[in-house]
mmCIF file of N, CA and C in Angstrom:
data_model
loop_
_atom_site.group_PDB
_atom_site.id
_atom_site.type_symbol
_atom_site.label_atom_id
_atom_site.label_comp_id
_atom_site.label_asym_id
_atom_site.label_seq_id
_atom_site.Cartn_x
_atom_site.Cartn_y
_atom_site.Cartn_z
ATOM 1 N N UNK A 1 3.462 13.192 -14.260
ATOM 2 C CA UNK A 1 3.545 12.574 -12.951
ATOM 3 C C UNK A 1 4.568 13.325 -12.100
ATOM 4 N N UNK A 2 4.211 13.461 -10.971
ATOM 5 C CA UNK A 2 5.368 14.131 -9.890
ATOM 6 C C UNK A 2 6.511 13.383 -9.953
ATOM 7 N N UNK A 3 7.253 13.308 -9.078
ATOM 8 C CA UNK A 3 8.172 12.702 -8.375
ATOM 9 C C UNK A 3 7.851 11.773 -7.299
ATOM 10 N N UNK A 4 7.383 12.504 -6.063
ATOM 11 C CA UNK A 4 6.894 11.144 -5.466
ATOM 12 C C UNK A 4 6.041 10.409 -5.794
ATOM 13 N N UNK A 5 5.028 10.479 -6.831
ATOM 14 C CA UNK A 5 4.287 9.500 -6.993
ATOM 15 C C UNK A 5 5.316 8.488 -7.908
ATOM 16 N N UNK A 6 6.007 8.701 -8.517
ATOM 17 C CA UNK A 6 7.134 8.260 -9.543
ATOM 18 C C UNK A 6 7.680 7.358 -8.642
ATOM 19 N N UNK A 7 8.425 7.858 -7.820
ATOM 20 C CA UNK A 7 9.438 7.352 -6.985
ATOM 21 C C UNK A 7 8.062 6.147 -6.123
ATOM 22 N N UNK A 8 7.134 6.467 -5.568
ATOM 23 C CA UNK A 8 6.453 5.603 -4.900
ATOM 24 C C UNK A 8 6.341 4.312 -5.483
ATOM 25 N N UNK A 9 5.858 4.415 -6.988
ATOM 26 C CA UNK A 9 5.514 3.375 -8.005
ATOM 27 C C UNK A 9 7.203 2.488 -8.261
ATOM 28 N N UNK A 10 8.300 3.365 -7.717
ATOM 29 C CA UNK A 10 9.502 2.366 -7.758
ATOM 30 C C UNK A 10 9.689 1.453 -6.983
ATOM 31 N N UNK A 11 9.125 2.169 -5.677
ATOM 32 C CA UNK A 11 9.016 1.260 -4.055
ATOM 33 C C UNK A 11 8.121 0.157 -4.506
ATOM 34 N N UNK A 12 7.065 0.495 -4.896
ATOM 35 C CA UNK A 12 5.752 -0.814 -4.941
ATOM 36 C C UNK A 12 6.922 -1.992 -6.247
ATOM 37 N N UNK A 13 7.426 -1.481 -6.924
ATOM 38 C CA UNK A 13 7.499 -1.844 -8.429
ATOM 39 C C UNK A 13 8.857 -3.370 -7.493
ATOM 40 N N UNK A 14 9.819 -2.867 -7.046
ATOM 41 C CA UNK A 14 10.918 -3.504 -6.292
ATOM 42 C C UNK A 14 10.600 -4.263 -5.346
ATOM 43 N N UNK A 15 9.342 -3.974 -4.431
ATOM 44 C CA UNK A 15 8.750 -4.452 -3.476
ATOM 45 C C UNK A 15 8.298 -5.703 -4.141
ATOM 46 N N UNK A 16 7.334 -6.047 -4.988
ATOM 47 C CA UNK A 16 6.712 -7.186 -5.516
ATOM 48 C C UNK A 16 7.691 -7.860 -6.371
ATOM 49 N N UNK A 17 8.632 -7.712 -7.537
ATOM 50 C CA UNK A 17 9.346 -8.865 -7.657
ATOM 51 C C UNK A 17 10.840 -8.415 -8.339
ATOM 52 N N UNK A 18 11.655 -9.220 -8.620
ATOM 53 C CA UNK A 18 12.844 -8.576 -8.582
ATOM 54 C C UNK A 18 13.224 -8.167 -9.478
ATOM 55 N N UNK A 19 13.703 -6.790 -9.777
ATOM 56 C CA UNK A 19 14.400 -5.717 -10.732
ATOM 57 C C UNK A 19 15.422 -5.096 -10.884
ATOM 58 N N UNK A 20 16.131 -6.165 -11.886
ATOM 59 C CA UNK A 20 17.601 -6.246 -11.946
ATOM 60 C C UNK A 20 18.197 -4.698 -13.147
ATOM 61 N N UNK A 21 17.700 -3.960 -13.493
ATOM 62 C CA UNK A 21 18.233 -2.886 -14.857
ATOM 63 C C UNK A 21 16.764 -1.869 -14.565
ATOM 64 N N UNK A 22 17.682 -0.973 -14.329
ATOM 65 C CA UNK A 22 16.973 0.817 -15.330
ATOM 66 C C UNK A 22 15.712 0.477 -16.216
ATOM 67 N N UNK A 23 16.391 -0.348 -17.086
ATOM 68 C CA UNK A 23 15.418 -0.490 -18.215
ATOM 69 C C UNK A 23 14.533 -1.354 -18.035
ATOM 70 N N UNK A 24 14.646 -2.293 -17.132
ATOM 71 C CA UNK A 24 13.342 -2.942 -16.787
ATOM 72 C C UNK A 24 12.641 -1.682 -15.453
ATOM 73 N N UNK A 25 13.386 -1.360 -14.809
ATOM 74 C CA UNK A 25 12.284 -0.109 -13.868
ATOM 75 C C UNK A 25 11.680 0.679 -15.134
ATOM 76 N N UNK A 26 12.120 1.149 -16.017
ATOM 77 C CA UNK A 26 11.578 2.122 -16.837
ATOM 78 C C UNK A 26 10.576 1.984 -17.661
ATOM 79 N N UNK A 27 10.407 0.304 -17.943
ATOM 80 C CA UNK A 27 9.416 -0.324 -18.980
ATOM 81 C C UNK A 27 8.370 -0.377 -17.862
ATOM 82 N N UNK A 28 8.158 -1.330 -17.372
ATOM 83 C CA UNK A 28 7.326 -1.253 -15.891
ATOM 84 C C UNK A 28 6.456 -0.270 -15.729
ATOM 85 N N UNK A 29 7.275 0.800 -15.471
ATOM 86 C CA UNK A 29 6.708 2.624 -15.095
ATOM 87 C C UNK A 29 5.913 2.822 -16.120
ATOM 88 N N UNK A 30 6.485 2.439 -17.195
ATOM 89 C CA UNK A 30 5.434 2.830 -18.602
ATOM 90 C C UNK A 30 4.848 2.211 -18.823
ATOM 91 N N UNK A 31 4.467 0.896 -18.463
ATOM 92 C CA UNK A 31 3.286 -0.063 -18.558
ATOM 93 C C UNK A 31 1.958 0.499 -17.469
ATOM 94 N N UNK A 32 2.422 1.346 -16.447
ATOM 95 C CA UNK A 32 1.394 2.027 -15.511
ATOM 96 C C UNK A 32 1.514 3.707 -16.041
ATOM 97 N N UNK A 33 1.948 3.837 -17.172
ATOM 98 C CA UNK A 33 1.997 5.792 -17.513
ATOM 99 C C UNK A 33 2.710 6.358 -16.789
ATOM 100 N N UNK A 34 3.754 5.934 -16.540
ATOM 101 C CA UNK A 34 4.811 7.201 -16.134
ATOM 102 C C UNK A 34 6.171 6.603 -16.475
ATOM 103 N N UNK A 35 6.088 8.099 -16.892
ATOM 104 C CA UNK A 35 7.255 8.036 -17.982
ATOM 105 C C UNK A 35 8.835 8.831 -17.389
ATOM 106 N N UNK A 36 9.807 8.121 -17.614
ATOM 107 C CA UNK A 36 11.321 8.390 -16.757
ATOM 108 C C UNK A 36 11.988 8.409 -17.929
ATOM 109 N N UNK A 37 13.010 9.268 -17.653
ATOM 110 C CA UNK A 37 14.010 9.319 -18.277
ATOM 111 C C UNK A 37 15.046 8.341 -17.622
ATOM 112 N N UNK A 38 16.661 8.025 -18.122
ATOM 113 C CA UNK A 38 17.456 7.256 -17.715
ATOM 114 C C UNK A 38 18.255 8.003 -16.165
ATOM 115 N N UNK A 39 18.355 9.032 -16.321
ATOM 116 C CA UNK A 39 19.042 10.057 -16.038
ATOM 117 C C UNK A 39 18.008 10.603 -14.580
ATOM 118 N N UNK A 40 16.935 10.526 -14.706
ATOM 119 C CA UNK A 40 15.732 10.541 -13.867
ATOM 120 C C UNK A 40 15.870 9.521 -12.993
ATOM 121 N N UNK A 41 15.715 8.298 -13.801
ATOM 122 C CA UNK A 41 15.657 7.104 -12.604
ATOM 123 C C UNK A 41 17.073 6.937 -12.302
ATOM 124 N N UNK A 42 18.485 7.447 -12.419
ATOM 125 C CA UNK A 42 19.643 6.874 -11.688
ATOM 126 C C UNK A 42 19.259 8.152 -10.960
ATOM 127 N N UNK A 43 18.670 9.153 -10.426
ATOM 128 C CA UNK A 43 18.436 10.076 -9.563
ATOM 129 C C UNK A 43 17.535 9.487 -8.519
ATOM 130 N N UNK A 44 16.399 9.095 -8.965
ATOM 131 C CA UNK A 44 15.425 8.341 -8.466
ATOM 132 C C UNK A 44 15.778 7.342 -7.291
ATOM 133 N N UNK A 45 16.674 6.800 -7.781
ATOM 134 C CA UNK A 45 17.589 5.112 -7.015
ATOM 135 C C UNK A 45 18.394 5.858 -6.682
ATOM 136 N N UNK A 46 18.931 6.847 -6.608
ATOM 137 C CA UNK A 46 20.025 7.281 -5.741
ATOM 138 C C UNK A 46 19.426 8.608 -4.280
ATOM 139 N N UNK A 47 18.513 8.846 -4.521
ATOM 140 C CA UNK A 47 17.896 9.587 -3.230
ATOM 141 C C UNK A 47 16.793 8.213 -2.672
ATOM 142 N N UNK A 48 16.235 7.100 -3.197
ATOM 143 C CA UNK A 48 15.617 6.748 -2.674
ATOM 144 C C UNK A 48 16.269 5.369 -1.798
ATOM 145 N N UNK A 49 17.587 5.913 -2.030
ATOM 146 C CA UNK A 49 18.840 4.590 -0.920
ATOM 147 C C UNK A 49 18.208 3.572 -1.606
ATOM 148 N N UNK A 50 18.505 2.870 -3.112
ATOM 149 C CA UNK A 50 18.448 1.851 -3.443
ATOM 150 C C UNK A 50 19.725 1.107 -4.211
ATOM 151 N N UNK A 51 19.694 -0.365 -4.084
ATOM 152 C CA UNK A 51 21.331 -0.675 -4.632
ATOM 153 C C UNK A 51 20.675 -1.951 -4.775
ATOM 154 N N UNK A 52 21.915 -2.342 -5.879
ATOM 155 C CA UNK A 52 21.718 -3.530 -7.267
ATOM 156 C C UNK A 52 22.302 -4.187 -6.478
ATOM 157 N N UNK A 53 21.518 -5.568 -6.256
ATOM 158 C CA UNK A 53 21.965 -7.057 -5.345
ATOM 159 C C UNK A 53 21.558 -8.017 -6.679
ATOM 160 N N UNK A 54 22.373 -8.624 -5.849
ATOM 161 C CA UNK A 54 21.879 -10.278 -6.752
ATOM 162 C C UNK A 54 20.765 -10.286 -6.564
ATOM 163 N N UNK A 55 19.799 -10.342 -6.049
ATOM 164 C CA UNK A 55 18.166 -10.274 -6.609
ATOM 165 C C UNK A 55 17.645 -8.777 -6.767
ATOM 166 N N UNK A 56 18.341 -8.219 -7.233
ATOM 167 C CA UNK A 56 17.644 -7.269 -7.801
ATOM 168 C C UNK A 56 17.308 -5.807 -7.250
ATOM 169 N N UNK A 57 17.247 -4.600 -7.505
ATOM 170 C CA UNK A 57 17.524 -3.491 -6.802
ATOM 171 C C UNK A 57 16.639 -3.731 -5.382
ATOM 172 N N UNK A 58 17.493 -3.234 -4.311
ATOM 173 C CA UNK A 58 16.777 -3.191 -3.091
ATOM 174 C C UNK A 58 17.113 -1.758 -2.010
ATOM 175 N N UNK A 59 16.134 -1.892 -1.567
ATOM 176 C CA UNK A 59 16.278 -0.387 -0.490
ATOM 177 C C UNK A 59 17.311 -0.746 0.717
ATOM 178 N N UNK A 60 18.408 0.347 0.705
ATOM 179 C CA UNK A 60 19.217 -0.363 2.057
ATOM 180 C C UNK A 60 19.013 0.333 3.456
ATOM 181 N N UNK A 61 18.293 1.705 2.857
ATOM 182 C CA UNK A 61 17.761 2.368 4.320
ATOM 183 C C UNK A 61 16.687 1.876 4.648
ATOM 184 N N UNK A 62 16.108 0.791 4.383
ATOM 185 C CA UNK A 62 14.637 0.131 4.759
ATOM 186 C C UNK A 62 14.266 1.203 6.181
ATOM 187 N N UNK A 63 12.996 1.580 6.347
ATOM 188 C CA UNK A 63 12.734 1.966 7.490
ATOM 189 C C UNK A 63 12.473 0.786 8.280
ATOM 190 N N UNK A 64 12.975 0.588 9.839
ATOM 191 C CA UNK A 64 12.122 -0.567 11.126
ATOM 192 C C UNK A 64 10.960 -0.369 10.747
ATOM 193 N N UNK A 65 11.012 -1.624 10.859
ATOM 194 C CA UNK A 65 8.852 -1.996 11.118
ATOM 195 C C UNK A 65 8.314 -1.522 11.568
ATOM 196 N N UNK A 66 7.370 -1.188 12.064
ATOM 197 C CA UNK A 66 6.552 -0.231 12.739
ATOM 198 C C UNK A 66 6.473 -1.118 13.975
ATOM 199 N N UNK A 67 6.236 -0.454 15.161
ATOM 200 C CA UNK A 67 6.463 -1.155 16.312
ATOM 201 C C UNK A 67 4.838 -0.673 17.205
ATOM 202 N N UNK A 68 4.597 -1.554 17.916
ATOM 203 C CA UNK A 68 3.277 -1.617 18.644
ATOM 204 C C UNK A 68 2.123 -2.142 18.129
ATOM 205 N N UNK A 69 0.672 -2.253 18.836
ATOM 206 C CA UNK A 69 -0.013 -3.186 18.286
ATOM 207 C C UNK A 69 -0.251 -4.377 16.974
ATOM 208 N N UNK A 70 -0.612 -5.108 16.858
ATOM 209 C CA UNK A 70 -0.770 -5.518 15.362
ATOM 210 C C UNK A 70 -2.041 -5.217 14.553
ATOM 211 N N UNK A 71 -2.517 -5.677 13.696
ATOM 212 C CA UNK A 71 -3.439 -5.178 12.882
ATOM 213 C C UNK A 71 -4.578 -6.089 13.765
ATOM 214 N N UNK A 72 -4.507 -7.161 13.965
ATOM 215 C CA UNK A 72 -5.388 -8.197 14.911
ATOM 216 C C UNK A 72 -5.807 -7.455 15.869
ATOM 217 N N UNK A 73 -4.784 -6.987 16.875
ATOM 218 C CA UNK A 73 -5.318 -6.545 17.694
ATOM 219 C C UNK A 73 -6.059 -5.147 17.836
ATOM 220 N N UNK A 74 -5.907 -4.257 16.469
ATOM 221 C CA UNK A 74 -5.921 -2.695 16.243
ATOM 222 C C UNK A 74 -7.903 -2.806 15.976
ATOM 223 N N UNK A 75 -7.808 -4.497 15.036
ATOM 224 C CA UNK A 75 -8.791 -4.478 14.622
ATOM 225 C C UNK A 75 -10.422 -5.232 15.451
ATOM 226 N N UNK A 76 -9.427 -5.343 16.330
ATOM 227 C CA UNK A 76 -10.367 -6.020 17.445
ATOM 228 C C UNK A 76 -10.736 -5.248 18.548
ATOM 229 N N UNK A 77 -9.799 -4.553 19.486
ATOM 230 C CA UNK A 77 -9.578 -3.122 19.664
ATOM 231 C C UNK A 77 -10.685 -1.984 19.609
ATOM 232 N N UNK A 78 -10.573 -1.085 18.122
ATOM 233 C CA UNK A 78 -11.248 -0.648 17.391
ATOM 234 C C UNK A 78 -12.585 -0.393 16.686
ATOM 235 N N UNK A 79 -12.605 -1.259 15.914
ATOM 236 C CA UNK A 79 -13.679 -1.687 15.167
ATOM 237 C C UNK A 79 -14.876 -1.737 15.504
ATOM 238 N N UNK A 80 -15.831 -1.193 15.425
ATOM 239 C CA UNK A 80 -17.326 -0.873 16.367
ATOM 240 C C UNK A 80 -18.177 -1.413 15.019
ATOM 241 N N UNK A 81 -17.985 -1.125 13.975
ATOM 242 C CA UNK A 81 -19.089 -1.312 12.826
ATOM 243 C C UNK A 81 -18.666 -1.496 11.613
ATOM 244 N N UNK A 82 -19.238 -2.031 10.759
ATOM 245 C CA UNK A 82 -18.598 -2.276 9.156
ATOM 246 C C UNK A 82 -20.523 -2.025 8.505
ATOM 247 N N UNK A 83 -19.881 -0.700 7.518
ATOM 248 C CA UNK A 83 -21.183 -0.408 6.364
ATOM 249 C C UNK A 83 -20.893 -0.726 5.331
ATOM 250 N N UNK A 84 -21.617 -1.603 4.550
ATOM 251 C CA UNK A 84 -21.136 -1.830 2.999
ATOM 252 C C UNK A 84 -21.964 -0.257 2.005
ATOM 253 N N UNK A 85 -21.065 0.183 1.504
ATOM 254 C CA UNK A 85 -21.756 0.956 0.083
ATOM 255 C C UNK A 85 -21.061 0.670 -1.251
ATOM 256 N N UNK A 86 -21.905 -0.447 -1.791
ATOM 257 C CA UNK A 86 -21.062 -0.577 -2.975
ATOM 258 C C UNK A 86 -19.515 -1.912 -2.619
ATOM 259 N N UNK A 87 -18.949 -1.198 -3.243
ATOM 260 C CA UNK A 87 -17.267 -1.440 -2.957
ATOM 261 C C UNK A 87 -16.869 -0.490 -2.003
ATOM 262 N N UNK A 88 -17.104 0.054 -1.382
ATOM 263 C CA UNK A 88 -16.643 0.595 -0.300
ATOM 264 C C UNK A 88 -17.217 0.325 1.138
ATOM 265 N N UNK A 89 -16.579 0.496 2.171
ATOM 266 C CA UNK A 89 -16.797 0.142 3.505
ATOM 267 C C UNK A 89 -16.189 0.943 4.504
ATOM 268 N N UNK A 90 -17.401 1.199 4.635
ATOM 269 C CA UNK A 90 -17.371 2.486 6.163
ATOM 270 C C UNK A 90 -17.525 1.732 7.623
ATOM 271 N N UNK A 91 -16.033 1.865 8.448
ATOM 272 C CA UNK A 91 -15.860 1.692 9.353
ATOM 273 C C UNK A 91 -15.848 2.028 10.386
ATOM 274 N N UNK A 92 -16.036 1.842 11.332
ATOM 275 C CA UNK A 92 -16.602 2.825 12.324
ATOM 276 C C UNK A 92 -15.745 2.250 13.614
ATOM 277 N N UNK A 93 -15.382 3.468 14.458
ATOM 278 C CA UNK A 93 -13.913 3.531 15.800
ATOM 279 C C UNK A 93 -14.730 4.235 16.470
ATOM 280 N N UNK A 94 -14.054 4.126 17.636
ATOM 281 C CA UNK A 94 -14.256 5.210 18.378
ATOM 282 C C UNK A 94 -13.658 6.825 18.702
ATOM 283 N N UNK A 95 -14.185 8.112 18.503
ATOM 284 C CA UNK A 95 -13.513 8.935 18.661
ATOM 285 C C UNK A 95 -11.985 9.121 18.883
ATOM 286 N N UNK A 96 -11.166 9.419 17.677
ATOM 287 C CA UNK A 96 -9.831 9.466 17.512
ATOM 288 C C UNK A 96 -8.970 8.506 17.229
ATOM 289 N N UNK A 97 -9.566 7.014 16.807
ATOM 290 C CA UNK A 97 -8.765 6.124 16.505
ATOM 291 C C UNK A 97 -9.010 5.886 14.986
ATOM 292 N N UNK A 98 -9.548 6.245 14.292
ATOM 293 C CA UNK A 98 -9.947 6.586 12.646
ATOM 294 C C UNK A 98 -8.249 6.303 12.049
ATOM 295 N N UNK A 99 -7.427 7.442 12.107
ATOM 296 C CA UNK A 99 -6.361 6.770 11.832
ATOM 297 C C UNK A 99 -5.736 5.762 11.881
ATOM 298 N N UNK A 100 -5.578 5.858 13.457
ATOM 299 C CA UNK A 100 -4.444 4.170 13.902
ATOM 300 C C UNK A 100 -5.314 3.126 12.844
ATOM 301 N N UNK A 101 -6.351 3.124 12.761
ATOM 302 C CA UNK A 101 -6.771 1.959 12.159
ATOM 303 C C UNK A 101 -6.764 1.746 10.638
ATOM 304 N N UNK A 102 -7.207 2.739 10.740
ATOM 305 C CA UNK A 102 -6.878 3.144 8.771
ATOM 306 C C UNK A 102 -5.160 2.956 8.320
ATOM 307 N N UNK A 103 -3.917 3.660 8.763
ATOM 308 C CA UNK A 103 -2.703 3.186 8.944
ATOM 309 C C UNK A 103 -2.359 1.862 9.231
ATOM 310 N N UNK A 104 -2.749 1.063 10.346
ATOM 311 C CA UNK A 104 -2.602 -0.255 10.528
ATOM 312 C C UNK A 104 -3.075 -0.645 9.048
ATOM 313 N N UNK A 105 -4.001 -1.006 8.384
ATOM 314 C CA UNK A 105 -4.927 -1.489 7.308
ATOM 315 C C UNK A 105 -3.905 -0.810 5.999
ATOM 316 N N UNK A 106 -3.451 -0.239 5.730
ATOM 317 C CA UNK A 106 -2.555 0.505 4.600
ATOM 318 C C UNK A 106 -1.173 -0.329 4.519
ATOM 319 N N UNK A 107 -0.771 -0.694 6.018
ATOM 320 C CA UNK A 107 0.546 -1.086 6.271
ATOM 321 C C UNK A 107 0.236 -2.426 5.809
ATOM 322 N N UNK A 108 -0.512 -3.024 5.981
ATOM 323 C CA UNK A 108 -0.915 -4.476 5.477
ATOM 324 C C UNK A 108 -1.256 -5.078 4.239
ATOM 325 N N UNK A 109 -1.212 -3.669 3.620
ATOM 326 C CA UNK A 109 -1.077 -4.075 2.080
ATOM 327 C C UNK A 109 -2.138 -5.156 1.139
ATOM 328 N N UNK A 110 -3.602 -5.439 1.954
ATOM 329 C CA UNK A 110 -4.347 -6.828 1.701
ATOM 330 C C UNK A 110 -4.147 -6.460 0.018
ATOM 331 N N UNK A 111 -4.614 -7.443 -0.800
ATOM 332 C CA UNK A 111 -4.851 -7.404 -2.128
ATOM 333 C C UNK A 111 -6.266 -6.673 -2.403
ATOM 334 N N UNK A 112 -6.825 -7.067 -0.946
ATOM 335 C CA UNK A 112 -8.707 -7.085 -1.130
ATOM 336 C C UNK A 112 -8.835 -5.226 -1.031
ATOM 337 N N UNK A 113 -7.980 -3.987 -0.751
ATOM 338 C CA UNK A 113 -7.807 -3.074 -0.155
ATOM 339 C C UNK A 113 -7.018 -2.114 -1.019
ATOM 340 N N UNK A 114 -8.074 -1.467 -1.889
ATOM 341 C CA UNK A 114 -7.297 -0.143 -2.635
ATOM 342 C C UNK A 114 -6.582 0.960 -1.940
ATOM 343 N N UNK A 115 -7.283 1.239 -0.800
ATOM 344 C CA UNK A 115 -6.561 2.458 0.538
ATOM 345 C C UNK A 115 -7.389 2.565 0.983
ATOM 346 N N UNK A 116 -7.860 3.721 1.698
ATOM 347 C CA UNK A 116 -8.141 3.923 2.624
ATOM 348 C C UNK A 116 -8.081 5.475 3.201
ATOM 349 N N UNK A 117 -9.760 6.340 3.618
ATOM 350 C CA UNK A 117 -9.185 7.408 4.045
ATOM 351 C C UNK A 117 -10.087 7.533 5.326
ATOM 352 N N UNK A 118 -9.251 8.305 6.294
ATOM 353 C CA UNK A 118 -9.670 8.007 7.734
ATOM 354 C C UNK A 118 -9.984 9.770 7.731
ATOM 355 N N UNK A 119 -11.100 9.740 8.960
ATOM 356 C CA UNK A 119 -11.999 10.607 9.893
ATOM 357 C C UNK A 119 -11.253 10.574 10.859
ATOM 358 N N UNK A 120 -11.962 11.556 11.680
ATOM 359 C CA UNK A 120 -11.911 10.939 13.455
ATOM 360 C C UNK A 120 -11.989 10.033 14.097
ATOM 361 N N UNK A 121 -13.482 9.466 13.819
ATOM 362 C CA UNK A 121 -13.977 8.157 14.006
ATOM 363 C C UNK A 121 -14.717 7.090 13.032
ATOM 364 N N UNK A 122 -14.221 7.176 11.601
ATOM 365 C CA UNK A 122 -14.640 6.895 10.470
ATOM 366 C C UNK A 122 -13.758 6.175 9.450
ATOM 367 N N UNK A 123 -13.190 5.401 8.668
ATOM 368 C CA UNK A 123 -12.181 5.088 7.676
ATOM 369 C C UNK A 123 -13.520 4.670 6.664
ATOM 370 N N UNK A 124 -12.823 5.089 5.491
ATOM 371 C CA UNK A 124 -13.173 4.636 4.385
ATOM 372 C C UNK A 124 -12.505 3.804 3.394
ATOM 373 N N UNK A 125 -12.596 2.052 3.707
ATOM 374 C CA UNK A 125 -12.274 1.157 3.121
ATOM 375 C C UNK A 125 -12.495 1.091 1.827
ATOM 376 N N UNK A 126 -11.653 0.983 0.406
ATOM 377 C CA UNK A 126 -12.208 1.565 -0.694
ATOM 378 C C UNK A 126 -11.649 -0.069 -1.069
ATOM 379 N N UNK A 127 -12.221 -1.025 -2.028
ATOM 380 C CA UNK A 127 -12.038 -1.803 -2.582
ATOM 381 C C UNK A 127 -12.195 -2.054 -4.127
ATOM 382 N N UNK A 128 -11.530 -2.750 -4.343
ATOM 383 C CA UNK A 128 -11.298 -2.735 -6.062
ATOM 384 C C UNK A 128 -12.967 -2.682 -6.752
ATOM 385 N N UNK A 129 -13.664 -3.755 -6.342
ATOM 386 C CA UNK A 129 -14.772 -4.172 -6.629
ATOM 387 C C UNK A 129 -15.538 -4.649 -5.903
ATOM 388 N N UNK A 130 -17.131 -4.770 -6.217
ATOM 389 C CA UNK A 130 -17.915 -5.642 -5.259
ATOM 390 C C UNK A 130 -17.561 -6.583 -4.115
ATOM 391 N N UNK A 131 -16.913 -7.833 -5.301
ATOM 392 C CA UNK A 131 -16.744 -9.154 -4.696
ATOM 393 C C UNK A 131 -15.465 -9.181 -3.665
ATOM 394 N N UNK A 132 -14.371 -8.191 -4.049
ATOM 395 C CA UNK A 132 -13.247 -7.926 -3.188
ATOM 396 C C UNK A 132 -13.888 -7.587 -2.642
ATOM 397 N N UNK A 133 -14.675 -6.176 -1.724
ATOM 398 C CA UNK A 133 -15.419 -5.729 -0.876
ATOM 399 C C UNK A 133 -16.149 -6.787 -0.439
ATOM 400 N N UNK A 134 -16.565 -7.561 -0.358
ATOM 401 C CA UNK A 134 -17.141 -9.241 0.633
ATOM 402 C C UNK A 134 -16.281 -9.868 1.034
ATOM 403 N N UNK A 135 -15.282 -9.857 0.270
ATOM 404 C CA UNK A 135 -13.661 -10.433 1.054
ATOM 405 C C UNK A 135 -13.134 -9.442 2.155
ATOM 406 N N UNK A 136 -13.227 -8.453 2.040
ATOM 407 C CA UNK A 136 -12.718 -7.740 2.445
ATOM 408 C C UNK A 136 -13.512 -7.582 4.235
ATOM 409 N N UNK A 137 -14.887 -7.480 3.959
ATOM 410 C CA UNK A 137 -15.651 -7.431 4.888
ATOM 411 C C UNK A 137 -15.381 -8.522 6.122
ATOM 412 N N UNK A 138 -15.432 -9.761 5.407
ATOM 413 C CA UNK A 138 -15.116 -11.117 5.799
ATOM 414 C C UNK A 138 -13.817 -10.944 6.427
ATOM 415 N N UNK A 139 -12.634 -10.841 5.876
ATOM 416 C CA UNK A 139 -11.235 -10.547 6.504
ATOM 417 C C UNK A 139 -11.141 -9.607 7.624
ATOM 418 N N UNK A 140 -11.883 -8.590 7.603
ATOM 419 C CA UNK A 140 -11.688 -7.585 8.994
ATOM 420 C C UNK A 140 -12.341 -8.102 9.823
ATOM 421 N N UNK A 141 -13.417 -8.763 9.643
ATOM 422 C CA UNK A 141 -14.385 -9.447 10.833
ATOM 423 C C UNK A 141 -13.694 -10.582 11.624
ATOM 424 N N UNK A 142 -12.422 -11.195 11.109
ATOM 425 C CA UNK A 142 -12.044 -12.138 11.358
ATOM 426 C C UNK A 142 -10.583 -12.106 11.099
ATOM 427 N N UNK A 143 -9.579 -10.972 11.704
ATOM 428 C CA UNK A 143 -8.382 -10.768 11.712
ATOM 429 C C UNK A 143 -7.620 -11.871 11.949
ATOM 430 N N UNK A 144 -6.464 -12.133 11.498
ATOM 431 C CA UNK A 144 -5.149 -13.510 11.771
ATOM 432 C C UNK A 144 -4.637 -12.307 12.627
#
């Protein structure tokens, strides 16, 4: 495994629930195949601005939120068409907004939403499975 993918899987790993010791980041990592040394991950937590709180390691350079539209409105906006293939779903923008929308949709993290890779005027909604992909369909059609 690289590094940033390493280091990414620390962000997601801290992000979802709280991780108080090395050795619980390190078991974790190896429950998904990647494998750290001790010495690795106090490198790891120390370029990736993270520090031990009472609940548990947290990022203190958090980046600001992202600022401008919301996903509601990106997706209302946007959105011209939804193709089902499978578990996947081809979305359809208008010339040059493929990204913004695909990015908005990444930042939101749904459960129903493996990633996502954007065109010009195209994203490719990739979902775990079938039945997520009907959730998924359902949820963009009908943004909060």
């Amino acid at each position: 495994m690289n590094k940033a993918f390493r280091q990414g899987q620390i962000l997601k790993l801290i992000s979802r629930e709280p991780i108080h010791t090395q050795e619980e980041i390190a078991q974790k990592l190896a429950r998904l195949g990647v494998s750290a040394t001790q010495v690795t991950l106090s490198r790891d937590i120390r370029e990736l601005g993270l520090a031990k709180t009472a609940q548990g390691y947290q990022r203190l350079d958090s980046p600001a939120p992202p600022t401008g539209p919301t996903l509601a409105t990106i997706l209302n906006e946007y959105l011209l068409d939804i193709r089902e293939a499978q578990h996947l779903l081809v979305l359809k923008t208008p010339p040059g907004h493929a990204s913004t929308l695909a990015a908005a949709l990444d930042r939101a993290a749904w459960p129903e939403l493996a990633g996502t890779i954007a065109g010009d005027d195209t994203v490719l909604a990739i979902a775990p499975n079938l039945r997520t992909a009907a959730r998924l369909k359902r949820r963009l059609l009908r943004p909060a």
